Short mmCIF file of N, CA and C in Angstrom, two decimals:
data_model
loop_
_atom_site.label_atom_id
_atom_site.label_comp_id
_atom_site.label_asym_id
_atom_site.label_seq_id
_atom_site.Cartn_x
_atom_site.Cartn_y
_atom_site.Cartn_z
N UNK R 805 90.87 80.33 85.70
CA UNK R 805 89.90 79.27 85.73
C UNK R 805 89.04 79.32 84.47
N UNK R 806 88.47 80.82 84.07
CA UNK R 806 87.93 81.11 83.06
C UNK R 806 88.81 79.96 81.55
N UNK R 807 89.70 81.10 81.77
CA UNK R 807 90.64 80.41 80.75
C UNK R 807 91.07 79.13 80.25
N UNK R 808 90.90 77.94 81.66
CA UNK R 808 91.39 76.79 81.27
C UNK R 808 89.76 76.50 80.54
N UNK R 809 88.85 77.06 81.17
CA UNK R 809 87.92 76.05 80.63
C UNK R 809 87.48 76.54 78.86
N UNK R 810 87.93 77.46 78.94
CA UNK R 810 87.77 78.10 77.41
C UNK R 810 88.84 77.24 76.34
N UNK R 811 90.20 77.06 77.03
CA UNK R 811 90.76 76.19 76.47
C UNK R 811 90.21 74.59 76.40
N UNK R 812 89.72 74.32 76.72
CA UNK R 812 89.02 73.09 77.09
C UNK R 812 87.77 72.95 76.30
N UNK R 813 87.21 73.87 76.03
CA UNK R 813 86.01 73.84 74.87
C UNK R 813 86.53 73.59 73.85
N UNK R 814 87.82 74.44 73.15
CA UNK R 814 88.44 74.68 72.08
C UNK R 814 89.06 73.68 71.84
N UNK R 815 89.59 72.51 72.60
CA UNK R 815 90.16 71.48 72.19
C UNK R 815 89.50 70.81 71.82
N UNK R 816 87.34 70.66 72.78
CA UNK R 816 86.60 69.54 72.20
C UNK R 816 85.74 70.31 70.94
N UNK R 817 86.15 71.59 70.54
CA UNK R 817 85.49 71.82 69.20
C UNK R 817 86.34 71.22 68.20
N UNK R 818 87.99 71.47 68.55
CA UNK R 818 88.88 71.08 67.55
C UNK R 818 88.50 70.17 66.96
N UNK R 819 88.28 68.81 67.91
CA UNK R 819 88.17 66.87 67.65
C UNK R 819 86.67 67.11 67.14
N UNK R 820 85.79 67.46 67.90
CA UNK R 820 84.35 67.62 67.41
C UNK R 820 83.28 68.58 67.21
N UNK R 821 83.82 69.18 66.36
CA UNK R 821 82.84 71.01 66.01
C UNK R 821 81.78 70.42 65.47
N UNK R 822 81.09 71.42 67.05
CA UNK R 822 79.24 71.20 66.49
C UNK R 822 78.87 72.50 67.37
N UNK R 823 77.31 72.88 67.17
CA UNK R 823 77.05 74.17 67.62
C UNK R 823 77.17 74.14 69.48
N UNK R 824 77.07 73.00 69.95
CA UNK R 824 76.97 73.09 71.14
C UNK R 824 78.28 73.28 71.94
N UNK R 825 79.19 72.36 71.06
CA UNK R 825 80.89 72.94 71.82
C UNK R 825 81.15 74.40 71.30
N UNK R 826 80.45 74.99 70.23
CA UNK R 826 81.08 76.45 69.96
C UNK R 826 79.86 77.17 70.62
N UNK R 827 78.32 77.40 71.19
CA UNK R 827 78.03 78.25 71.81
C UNK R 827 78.61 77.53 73.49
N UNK R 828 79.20 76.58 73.55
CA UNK R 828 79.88 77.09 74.70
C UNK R 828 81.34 77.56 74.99
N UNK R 829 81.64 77.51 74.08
CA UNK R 829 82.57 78.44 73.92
C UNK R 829 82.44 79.74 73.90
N UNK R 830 81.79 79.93 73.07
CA UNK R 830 80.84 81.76 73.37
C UNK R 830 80.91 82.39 74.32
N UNK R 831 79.75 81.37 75.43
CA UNK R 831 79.19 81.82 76.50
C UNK R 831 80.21 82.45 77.29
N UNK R 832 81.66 80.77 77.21
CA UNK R 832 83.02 81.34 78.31
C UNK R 832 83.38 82.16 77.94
N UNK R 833 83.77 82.61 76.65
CA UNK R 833 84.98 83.71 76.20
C UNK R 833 83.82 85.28 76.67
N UNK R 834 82.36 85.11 76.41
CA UNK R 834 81.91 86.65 77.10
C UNK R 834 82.22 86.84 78.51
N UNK R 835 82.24 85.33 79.34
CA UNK R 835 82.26 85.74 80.45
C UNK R 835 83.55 86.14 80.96
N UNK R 836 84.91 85.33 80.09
CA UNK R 836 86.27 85.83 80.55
C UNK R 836 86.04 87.32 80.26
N UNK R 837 85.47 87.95 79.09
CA UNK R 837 85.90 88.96 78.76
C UNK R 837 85.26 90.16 79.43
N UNK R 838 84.03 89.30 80.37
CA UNK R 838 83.47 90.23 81.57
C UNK R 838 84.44 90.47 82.61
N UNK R 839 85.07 89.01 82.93
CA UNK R 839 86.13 89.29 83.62
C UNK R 839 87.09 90.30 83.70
N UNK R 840 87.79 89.77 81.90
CA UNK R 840 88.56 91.04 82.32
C UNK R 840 87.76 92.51 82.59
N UNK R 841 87.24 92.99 81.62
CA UNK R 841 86.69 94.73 81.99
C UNK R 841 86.80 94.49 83.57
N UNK R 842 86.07 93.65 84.14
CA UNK R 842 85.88 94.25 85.60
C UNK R 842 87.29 94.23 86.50
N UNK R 843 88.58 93.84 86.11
CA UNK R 843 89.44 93.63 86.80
C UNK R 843 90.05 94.83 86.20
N UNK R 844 89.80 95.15 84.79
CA UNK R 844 90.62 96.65 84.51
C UNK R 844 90.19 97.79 84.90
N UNK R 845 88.69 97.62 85.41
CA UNK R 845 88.15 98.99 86.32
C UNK R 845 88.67 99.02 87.34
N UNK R 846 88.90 97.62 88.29
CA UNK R 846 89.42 96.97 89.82
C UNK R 846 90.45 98.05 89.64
N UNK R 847 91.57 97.97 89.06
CA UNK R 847 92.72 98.38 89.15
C UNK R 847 92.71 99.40 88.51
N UNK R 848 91.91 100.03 87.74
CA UNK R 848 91.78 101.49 87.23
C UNK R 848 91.22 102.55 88.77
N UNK R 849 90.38 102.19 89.52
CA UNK R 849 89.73 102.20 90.40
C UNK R 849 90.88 102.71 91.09
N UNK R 850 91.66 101.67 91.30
CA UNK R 850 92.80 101.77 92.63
C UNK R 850 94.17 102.91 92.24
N UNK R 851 94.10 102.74 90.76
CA UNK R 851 95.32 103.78 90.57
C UNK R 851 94.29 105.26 90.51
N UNK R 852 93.47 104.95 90.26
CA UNK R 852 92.50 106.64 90.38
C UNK R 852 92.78 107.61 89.48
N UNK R 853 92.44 106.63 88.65
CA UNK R 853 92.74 106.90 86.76
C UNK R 853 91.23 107.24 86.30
N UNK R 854 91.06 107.84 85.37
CA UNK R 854 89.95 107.74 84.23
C UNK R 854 89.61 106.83 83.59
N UNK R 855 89.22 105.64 83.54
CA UNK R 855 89.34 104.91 82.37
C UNK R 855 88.75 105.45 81.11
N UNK R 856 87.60 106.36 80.98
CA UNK R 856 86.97 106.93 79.98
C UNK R 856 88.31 107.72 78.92
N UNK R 857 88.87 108.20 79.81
CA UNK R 857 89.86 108.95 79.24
C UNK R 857 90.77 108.45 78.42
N UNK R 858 91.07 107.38 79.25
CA UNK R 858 92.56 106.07 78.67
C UNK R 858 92.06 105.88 77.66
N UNK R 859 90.63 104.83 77.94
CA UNK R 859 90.10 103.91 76.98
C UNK R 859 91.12 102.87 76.82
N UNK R 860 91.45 101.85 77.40
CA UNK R 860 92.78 101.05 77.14
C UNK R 860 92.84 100.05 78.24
N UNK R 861 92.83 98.80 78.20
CA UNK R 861 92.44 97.30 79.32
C UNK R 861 94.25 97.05 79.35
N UNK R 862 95.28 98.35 79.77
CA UNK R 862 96.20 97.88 80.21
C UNK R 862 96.88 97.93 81.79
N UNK R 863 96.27 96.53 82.13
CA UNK R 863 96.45 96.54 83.19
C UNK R 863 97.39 96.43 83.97
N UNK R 864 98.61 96.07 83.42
CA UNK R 864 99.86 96.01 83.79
C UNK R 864 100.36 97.71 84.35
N UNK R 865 99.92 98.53 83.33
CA UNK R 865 100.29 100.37 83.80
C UNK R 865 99.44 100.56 84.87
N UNK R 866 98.29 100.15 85.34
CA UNK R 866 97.10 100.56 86.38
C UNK R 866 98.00 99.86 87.46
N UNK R 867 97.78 99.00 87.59
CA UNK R 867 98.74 98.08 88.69
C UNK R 867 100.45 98.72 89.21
N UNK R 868 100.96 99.26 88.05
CA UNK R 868 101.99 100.03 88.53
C UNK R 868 101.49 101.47 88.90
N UNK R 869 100.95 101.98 88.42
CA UNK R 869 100.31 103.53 89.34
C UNK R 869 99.79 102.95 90.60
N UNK R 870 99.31 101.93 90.87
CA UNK R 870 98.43 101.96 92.21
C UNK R 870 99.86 101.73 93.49
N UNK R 871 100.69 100.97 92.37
CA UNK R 871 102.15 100.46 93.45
C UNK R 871 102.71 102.07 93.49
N UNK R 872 102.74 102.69 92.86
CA UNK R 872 103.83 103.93 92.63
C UNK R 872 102.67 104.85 93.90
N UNK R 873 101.72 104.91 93.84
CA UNK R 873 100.54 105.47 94.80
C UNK R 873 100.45 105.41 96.07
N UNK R 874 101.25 103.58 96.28
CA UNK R 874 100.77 103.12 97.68
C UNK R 874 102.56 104.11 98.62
N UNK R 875 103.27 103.61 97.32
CA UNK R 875 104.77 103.98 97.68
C UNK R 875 105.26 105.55 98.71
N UNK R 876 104.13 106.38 97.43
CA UNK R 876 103.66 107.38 98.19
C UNK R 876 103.22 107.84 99.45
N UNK R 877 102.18 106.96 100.39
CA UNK R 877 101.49 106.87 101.05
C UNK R 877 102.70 106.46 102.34
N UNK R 878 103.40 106.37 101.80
CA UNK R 878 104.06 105.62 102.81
C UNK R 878 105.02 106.61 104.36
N UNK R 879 104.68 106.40 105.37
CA UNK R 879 104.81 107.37 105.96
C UNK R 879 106.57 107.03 106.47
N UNK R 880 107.57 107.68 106.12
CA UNK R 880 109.15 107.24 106.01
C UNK R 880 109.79 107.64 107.68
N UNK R 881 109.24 108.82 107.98
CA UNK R 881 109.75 109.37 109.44
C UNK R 881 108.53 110.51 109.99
N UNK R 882 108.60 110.40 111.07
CA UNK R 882 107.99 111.27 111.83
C UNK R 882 108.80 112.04 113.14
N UNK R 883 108.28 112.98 113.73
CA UNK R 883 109.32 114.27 114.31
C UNK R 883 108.87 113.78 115.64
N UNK R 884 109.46 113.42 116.56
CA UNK R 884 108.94 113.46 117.66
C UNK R 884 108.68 114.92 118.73
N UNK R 885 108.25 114.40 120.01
CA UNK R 885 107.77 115.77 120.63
C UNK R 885 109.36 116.57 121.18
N UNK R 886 110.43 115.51 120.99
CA UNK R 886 111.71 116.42 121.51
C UNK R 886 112.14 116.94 120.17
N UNK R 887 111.87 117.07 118.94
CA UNK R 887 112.18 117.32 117.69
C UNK R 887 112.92 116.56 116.45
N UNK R 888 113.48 115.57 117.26
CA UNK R 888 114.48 114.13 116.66
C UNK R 888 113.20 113.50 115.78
N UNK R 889 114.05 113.22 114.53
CA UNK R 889 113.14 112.07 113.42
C UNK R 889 113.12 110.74 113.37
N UNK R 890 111.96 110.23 113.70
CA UNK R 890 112.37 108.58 113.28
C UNK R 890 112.21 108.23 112.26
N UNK R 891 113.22 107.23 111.92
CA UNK R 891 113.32 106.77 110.56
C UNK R 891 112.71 105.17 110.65
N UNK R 892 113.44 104.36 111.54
CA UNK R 892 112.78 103.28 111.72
C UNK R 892 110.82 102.70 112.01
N UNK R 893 110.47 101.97 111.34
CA UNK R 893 109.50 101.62 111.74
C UNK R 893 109.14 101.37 112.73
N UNK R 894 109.85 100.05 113.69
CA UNK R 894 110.04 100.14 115.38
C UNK R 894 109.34 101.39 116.03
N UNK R 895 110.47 102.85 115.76
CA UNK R 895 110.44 103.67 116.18
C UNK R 895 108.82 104.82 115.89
N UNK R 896 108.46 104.75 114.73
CA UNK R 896 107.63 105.38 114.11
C UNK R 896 106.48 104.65 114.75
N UNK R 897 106.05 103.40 114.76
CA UNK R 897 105.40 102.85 115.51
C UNK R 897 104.89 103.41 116.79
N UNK R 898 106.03 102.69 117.24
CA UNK R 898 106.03 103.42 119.23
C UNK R 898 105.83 105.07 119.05
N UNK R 899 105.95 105.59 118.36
CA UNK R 899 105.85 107.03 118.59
C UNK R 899 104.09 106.81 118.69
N UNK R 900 103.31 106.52 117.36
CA UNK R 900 102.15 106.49 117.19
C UNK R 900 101.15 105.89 118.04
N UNK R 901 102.15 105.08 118.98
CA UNK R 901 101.28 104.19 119.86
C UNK R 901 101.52 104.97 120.78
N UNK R 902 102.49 105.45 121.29
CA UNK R 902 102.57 106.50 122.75
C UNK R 902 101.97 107.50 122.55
N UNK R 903 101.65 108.52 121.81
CA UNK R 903 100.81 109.50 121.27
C UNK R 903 99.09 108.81 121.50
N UNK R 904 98.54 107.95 120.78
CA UNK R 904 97.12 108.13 121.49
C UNK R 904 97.00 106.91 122.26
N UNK R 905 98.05 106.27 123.06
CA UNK R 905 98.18 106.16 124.31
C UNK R 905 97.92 107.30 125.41
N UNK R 906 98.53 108.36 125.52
CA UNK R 906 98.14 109.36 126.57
C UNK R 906 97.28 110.38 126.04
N UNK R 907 96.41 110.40 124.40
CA UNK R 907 95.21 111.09 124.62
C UNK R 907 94.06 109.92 125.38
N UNK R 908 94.22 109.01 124.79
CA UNK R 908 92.65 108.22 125.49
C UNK R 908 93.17 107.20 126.91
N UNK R 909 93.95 107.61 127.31
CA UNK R 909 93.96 107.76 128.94
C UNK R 909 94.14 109.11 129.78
N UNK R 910 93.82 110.46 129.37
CA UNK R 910 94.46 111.09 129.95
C UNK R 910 92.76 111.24 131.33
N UNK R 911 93.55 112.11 131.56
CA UNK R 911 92.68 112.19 133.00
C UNK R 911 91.59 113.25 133.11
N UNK R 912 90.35 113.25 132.82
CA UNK R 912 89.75 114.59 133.08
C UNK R 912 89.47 115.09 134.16
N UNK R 913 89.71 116.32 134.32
CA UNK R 913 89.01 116.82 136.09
C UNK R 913 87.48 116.08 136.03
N UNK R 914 87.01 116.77 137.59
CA UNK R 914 85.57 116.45 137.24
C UNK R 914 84.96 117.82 137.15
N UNK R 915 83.84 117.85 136.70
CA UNK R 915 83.34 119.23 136.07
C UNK R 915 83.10 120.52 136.77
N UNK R 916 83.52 120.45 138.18
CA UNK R 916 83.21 121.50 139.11
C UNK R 916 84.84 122.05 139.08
N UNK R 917 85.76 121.41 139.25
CA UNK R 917 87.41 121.99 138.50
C UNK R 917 87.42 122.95 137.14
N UNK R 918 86.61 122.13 136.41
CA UNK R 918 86.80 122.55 134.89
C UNK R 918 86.01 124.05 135.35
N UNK R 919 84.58 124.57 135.22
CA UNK R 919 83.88 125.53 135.81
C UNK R 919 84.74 126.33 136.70
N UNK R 920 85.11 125.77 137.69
CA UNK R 920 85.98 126.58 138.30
C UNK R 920 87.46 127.39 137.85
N UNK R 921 87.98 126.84 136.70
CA UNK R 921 88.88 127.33 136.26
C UNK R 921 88.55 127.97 135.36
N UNK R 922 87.31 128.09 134.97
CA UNK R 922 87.24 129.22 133.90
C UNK R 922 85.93 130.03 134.17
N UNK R 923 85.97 130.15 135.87
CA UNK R 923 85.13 130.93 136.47
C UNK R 923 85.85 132.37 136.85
N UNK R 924 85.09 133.68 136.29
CA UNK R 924 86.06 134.75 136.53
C UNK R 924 85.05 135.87 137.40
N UNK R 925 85.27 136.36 138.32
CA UNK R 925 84.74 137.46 138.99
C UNK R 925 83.81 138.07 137.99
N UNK R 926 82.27 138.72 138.34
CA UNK R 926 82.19 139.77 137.23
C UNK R 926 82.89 141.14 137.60
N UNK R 927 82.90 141.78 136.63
CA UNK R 927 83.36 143.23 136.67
C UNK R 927 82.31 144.43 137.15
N UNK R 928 81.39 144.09 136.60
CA UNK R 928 80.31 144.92 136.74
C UNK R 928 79.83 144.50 137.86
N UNK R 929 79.70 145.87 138.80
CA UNK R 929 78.83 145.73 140.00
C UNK R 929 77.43 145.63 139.86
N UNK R 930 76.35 145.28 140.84
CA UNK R 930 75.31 144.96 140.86
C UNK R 930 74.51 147.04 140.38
N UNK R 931 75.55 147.48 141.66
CA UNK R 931 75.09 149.22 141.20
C UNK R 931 75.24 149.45 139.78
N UNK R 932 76.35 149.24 139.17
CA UNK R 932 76.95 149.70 137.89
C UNK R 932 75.67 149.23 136.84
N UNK R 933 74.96 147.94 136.75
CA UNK R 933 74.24 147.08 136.23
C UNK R 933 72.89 147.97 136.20
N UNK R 934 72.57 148.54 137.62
CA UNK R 934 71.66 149.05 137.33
C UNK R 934 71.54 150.74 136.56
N UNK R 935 72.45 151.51 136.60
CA UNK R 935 73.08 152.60 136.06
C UNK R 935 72.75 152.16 134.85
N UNK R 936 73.42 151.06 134.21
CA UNK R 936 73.61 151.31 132.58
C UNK R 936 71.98 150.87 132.23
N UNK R 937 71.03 150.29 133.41
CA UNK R 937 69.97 149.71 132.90
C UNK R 937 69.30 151.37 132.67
N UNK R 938 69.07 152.21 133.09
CA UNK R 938 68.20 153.15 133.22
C UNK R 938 68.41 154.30 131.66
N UNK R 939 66.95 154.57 131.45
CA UNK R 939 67.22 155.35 130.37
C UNK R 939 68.18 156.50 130.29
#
């Protein structure tokens, strides 16, 4: 959009150069050229590059690291709980959906079960208790 209208100044400086068709021309070409920087950080950003380092508005290489990045990310198979791999998405899917499917439905006791199962006799007698209390 930048661009057409920059071209569009430049055609009415061509026919009629005066200061007002060339500072607006100015104005567009700083602002395309705000444009770009901020779209070569966008995508410097996303490939998780340095730009300080590069120093370089090539955005065509940023855009391919961020594709080569995402490619990465990409999760190809997962092991199920009988040990078999899925390869298919379908499959990889439904695995992920049956998995916290039965954590956030599972069933909790109610809290007098729970207590109770990890309620253990003491060892120490009430006599014994007082024995070890005494100097």
């Amino acid at each position: 959009m930048l661009w057409e209208r920059l071209k569009g100044v430049q055609l009415d400086f061509e026919t009629s150069p005066s200061h007002s068709n060339l500072r607006k021309g100015v104005a567009i070409y700083r602002q395309y050229r705000l444009w770009c920087k901020r779209e070569n950080k966008y995508w410097a950003q996303r490939a998780n590059l340095n730009v300080d380092v590069w120093g370089d508005m090539n955005i065509k290489f940023f855009r391919l690291k961020t594709k080569v990045g995402r490619s990465n990310n990409k999760i190809i198979s997962v092991m199920a709980d009988n040990g078999t791999l899925t390869s298919t998405t379908a499959q990889t899917s439904g695995l992920f959906l049956n998995h916290f499917n039965n954590i956030f439905s599972m069933h909790t006791p109610p809290i007098e079960e729970l207590i109770a199962s990890y309620w253990r006799p003491s060892l120490v007698s009430s006599e014994d208790n007082i024995k070890l209390l005494k100097p």
